[in-house]
Short mmCIF file of C-alpha atoms and ligand atoms in Angstrom, two decimals:
data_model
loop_
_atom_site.label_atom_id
_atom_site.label_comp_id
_atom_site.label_asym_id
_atom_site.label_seq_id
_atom_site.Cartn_x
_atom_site.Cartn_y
_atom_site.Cartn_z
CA UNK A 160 -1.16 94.27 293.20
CA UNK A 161 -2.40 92.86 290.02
CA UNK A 162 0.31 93.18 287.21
CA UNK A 163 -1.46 90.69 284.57
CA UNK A 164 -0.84 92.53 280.97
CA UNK A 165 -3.63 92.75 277.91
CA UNK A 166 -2.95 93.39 274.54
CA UNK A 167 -4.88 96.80 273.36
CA UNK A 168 -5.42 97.71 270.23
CA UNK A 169 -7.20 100.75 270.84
CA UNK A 170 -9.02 102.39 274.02
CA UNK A 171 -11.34 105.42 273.40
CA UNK A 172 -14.72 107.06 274.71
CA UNK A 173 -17.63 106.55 273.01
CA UNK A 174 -21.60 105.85 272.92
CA UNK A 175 -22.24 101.85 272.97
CA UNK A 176 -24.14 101.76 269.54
CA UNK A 177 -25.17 97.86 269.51
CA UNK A 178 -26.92 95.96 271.97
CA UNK A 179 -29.22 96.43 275.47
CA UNK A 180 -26.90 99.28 276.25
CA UNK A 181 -27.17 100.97 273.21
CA UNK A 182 -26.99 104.71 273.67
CA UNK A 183 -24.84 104.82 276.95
CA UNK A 184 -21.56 106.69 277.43
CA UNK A 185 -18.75 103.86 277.17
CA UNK A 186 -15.15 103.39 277.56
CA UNK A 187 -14.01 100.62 274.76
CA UNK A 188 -11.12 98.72 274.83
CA UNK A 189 -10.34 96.68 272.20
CA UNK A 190 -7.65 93.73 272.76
CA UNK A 191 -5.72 92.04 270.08
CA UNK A 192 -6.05 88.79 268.77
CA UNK A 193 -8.85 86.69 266.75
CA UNK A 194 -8.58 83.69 265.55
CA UNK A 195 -12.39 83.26 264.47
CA UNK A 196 -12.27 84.92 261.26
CA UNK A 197 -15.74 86.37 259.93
CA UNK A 198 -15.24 87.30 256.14
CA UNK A 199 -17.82 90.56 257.10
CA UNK A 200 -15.72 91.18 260.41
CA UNK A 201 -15.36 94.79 260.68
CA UNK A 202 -12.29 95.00 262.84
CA UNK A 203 -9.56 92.86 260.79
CA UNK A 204 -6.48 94.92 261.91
CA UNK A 205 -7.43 93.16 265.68
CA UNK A 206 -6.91 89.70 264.27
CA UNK A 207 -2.93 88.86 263.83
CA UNK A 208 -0.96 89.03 267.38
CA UNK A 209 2.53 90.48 265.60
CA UNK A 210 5.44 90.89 268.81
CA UNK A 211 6.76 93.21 266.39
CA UNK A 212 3.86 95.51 266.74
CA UNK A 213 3.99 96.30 270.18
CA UNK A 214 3.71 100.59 270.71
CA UNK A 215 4.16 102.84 274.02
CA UNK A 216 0.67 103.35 275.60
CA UNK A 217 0.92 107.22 273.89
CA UNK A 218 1.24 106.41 270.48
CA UNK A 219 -1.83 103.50 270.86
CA UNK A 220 -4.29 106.58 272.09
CA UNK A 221 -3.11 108.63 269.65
CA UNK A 222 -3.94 106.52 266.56
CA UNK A 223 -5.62 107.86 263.76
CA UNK A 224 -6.52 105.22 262.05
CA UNK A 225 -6.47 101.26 262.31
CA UNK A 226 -3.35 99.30 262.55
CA UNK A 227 -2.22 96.13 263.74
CA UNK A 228 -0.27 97.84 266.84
CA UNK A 229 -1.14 97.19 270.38
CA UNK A 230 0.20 97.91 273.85
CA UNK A 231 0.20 96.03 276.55
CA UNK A 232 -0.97 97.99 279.98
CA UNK A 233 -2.34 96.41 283.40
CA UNK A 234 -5.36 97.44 284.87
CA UNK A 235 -3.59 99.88 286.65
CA UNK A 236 -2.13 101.72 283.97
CA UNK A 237 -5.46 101.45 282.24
CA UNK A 238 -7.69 102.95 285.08
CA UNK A 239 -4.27 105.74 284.93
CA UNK A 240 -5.25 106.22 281.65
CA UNK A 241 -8.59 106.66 282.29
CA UNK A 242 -7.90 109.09 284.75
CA UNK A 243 -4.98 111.03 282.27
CA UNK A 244 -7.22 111.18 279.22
CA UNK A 245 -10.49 112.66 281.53
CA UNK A 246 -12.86 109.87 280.31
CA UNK A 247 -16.48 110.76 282.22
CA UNK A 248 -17.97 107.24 281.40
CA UNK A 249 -18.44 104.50 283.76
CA UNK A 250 -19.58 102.06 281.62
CA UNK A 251 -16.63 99.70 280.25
CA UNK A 252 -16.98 97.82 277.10
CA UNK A 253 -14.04 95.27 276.77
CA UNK A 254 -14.14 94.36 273.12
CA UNK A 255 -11.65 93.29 270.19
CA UNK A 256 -10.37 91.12 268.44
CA UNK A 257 -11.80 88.33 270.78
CA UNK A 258 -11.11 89.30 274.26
CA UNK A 259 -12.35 85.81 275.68
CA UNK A 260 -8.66 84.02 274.52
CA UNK A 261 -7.55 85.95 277.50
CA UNK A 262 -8.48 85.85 281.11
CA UNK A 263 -10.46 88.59 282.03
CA UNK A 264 -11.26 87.93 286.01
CA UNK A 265 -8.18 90.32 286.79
CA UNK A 266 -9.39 93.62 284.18
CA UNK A 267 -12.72 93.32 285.30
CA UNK A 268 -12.72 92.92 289.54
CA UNK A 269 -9.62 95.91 289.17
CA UNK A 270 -12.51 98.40 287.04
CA UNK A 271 -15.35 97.12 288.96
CA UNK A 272 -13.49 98.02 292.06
CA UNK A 273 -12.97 101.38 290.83
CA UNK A 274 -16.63 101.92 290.31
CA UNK A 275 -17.16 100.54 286.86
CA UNK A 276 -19.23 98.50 285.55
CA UNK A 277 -18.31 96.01 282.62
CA UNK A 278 -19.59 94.57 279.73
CA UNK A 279 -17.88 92.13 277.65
CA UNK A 280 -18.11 91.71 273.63
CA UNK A 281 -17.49 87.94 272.62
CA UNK A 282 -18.01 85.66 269.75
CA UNK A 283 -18.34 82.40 272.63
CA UNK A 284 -16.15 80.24 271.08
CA UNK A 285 -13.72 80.49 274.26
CA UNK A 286 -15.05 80.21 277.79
CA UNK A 287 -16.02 83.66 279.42
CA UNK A 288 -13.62 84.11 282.07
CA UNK A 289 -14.86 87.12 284.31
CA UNK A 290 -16.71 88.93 287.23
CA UNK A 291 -20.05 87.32 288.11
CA UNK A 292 -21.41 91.00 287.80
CA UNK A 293 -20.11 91.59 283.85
CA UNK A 294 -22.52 91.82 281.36
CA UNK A 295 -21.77 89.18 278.72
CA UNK A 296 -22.84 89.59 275.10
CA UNK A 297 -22.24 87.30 273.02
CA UNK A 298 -22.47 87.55 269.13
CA UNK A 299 -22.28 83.66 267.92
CA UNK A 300 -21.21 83.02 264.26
CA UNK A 301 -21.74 79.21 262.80
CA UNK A 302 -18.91 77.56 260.60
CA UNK A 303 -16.46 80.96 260.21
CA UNK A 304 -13.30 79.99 258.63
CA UNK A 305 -11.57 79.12 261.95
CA UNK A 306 -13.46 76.31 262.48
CA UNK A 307 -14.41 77.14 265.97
CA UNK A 308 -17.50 75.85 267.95
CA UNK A 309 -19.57 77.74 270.00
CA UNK A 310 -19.42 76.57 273.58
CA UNK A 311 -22.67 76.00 275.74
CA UNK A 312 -20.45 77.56 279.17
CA UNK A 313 -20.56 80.66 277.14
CA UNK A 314 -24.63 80.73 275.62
CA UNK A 315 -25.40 80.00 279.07
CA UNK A 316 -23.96 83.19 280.16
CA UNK A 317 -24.70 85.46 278.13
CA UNK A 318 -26.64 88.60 279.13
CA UNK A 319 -27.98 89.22 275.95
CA UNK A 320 -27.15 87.39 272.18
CA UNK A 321 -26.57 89.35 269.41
CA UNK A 322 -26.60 87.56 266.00
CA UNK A 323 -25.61 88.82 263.26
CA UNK A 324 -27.35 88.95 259.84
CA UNK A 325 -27.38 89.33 256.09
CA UNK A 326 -29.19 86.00 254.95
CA UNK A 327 -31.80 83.41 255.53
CA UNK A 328 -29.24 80.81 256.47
CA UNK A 329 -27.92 83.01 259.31
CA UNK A 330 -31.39 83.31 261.31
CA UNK A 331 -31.72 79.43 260.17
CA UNK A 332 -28.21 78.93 261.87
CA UNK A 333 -29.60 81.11 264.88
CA UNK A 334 -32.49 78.78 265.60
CA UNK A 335 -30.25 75.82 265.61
CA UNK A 336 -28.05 77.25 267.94
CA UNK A 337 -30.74 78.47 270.59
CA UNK A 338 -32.75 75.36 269.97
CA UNK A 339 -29.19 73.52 270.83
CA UNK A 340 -28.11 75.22 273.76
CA UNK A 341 -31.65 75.67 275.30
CA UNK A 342 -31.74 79.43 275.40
CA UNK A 343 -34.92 80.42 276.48
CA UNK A 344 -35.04 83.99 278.10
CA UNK A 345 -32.19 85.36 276.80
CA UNK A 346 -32.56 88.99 274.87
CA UNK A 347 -31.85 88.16 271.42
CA UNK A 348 -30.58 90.93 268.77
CA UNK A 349 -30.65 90.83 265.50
CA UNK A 350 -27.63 92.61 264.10
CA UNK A 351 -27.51 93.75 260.07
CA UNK A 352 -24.29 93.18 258.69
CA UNK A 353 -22.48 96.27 257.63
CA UNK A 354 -25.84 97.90 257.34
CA UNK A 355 -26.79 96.15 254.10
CA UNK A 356 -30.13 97.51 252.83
CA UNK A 357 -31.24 93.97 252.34
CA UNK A 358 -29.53 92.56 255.15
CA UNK A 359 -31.75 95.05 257.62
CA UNK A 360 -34.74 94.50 255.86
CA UNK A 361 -34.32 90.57 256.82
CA UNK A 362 -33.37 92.08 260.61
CA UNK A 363 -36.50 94.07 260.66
CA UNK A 364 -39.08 90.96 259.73
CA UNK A 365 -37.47 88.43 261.21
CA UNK A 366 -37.55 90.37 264.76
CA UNK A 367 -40.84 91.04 264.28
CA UNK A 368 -41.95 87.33 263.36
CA UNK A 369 -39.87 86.01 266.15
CA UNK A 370 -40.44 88.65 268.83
CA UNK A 371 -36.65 89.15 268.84
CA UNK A 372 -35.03 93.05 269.13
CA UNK A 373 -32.73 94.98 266.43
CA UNK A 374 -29.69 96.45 266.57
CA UNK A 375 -28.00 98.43 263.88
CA UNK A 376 -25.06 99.67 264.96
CA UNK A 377 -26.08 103.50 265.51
CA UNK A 378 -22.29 104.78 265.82
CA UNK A 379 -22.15 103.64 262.32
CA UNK A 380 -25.21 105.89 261.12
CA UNK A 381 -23.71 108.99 263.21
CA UNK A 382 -20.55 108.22 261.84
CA UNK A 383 -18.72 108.31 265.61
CA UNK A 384 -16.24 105.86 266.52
C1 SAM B 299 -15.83 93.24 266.12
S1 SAM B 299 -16.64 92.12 267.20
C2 SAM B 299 -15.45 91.93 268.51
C3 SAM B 299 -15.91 91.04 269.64
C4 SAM B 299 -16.02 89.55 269.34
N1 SAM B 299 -14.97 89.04 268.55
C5 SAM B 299 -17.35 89.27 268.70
O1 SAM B 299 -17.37 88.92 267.52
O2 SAM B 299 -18.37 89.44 269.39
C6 SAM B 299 -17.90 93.14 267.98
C7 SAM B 299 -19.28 93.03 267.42
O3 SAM B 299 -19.30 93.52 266.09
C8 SAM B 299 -20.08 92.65 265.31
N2 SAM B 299 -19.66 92.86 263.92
C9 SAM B 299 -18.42 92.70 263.40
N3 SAM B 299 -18.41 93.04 262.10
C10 SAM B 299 -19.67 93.43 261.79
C11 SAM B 299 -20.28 93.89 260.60
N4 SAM B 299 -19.60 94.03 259.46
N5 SAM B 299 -21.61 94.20 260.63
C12 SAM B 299 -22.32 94.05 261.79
N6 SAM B 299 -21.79 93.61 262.94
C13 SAM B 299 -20.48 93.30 262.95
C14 SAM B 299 -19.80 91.28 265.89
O4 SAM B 299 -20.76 90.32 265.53
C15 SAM B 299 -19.83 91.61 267.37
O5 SAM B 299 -21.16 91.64 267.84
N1 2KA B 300 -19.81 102.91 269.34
C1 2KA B 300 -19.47 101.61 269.24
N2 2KA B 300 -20.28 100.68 269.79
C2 2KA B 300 -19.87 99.38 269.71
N3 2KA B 300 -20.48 98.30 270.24
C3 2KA B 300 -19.72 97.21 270.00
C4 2KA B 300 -18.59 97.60 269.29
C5 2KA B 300 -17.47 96.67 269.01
O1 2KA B 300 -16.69 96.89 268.10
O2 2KA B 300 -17.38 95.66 269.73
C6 2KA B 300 -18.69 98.97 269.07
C7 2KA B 300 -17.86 99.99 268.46
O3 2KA B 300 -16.84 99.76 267.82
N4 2KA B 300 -18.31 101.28 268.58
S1 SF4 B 301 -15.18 86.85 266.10
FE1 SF4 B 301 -15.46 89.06 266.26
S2 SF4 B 301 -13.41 90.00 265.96
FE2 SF4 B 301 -13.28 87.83 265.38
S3 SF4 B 301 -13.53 87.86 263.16
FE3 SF4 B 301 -15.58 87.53 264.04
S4 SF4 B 301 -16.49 89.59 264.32
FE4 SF4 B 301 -14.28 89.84 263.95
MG1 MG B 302 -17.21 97.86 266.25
#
């Protein structure tokens, strides 16, 4: 029996709004912890790991709005919850914080055993540790305050890369980066930051010059979670 713990922040249903799977009936869970630190990042209360903060699985479902707290379940008691909360979804997307600074290998054989299937959100700036059959995006971000690199292990296996975007320098930063690591099939997203008017305007031509996709975070336009 697998007993390894992860740190959630939150775990809800949803519709994946970003991405190749936009539009598909999802179960998130977001773990605590990032150490990257985008100034535009949209999920700060993941970033600080606080012992202090740790809640009962209960009180982490029934948040109302975002906090630091976090509990820390197995996959067990996550597929229970699954099961206790009447989530219809088999799609998981394991997102955060950075859920790469943890192994994943033991989350995602348990759900895929179950009859899941799993996608992972990541920054790549830590190696991807899980099932061959995950579907890795990862959404690379050049000199953010942490200092991290992005590693090649981690372009090289991604499913799909999803950059995001408000100015020039970012899609300049992008075709470093590809040119760097080699990328050469790979889907590649262009994500608007925080749906900036200008920022999706420079999503929208540059796709179209460079043949790459957009994606503009629908939940955020249909206001769902
Ligand atoms: C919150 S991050 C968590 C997973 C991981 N740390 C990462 O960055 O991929 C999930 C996705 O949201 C994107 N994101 C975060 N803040 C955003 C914002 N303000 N506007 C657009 N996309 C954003 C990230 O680039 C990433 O693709
Ligand atoms: N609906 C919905 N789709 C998402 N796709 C990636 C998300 C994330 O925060 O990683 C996200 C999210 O927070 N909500
Ligand atoms: S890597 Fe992801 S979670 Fe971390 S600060 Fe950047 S967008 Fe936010
Ligand atoms: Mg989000």
């Amino acid at each position: 029996m697998n007993t390894t713990s992860y740190k959630i922040n939150e775990l809800f249903e949803t519709i994946q709004g970003e991405g190749s799977f936009t539009g598909q009936p999802s179960i998130f869970i977001r773990l605590q912890g990032c150490p990257v630190g985008c100034s535009w990042c949209d999920t700060k209360h993941t970033w600080e790991i606080d012992l202090d903060q740790q809640i009962p699985a209960a009180q982490m479902l029934a948040k109302s709005q975002e906090t630091e707290a976090w509990s820390a379940l197995s996959p067990i008691e996550i597929l229970k919850v699954f099961n206790e909360q009447g989530f219809q979804a088999k799609h998981i997307v394991i997102t955060g914080g950075e859920p790469c600074m943890v192994d994943l290998v033991p989350l995602c054989s348990a759900l895929e055993q179950a009859g899941y299937s799993c996608q992972i959100e990541t920054s790549g700036t830590f190696e991807v540790l899980t099932t061959a059959n995950c579907w890795v995006t990862v959404s690379p971000k050049v000199k953010m305050k942490g200092g991290y690199p992005i590693l090649t292990s981690a372009m090289q296996r991604a499913n799909e890369i999803k950059h995001p975007v408000a100015t020039e320098q970012h899609v300049d930063d992008l075709l470093a980066l590809i040119a760097e690591h080699q990328i050469n099939d790979t889907p590649i997203y262009l994500q608007p930051i925080s749906q900036k008017k200008r920022a999706t305007e420079l999503a929208i031509h540059t796709c179209i010059k460079h043949n790459w996709r957009l994606s503009v975070q629908v939940h955020k336009y249909i206001g769902i979670e």
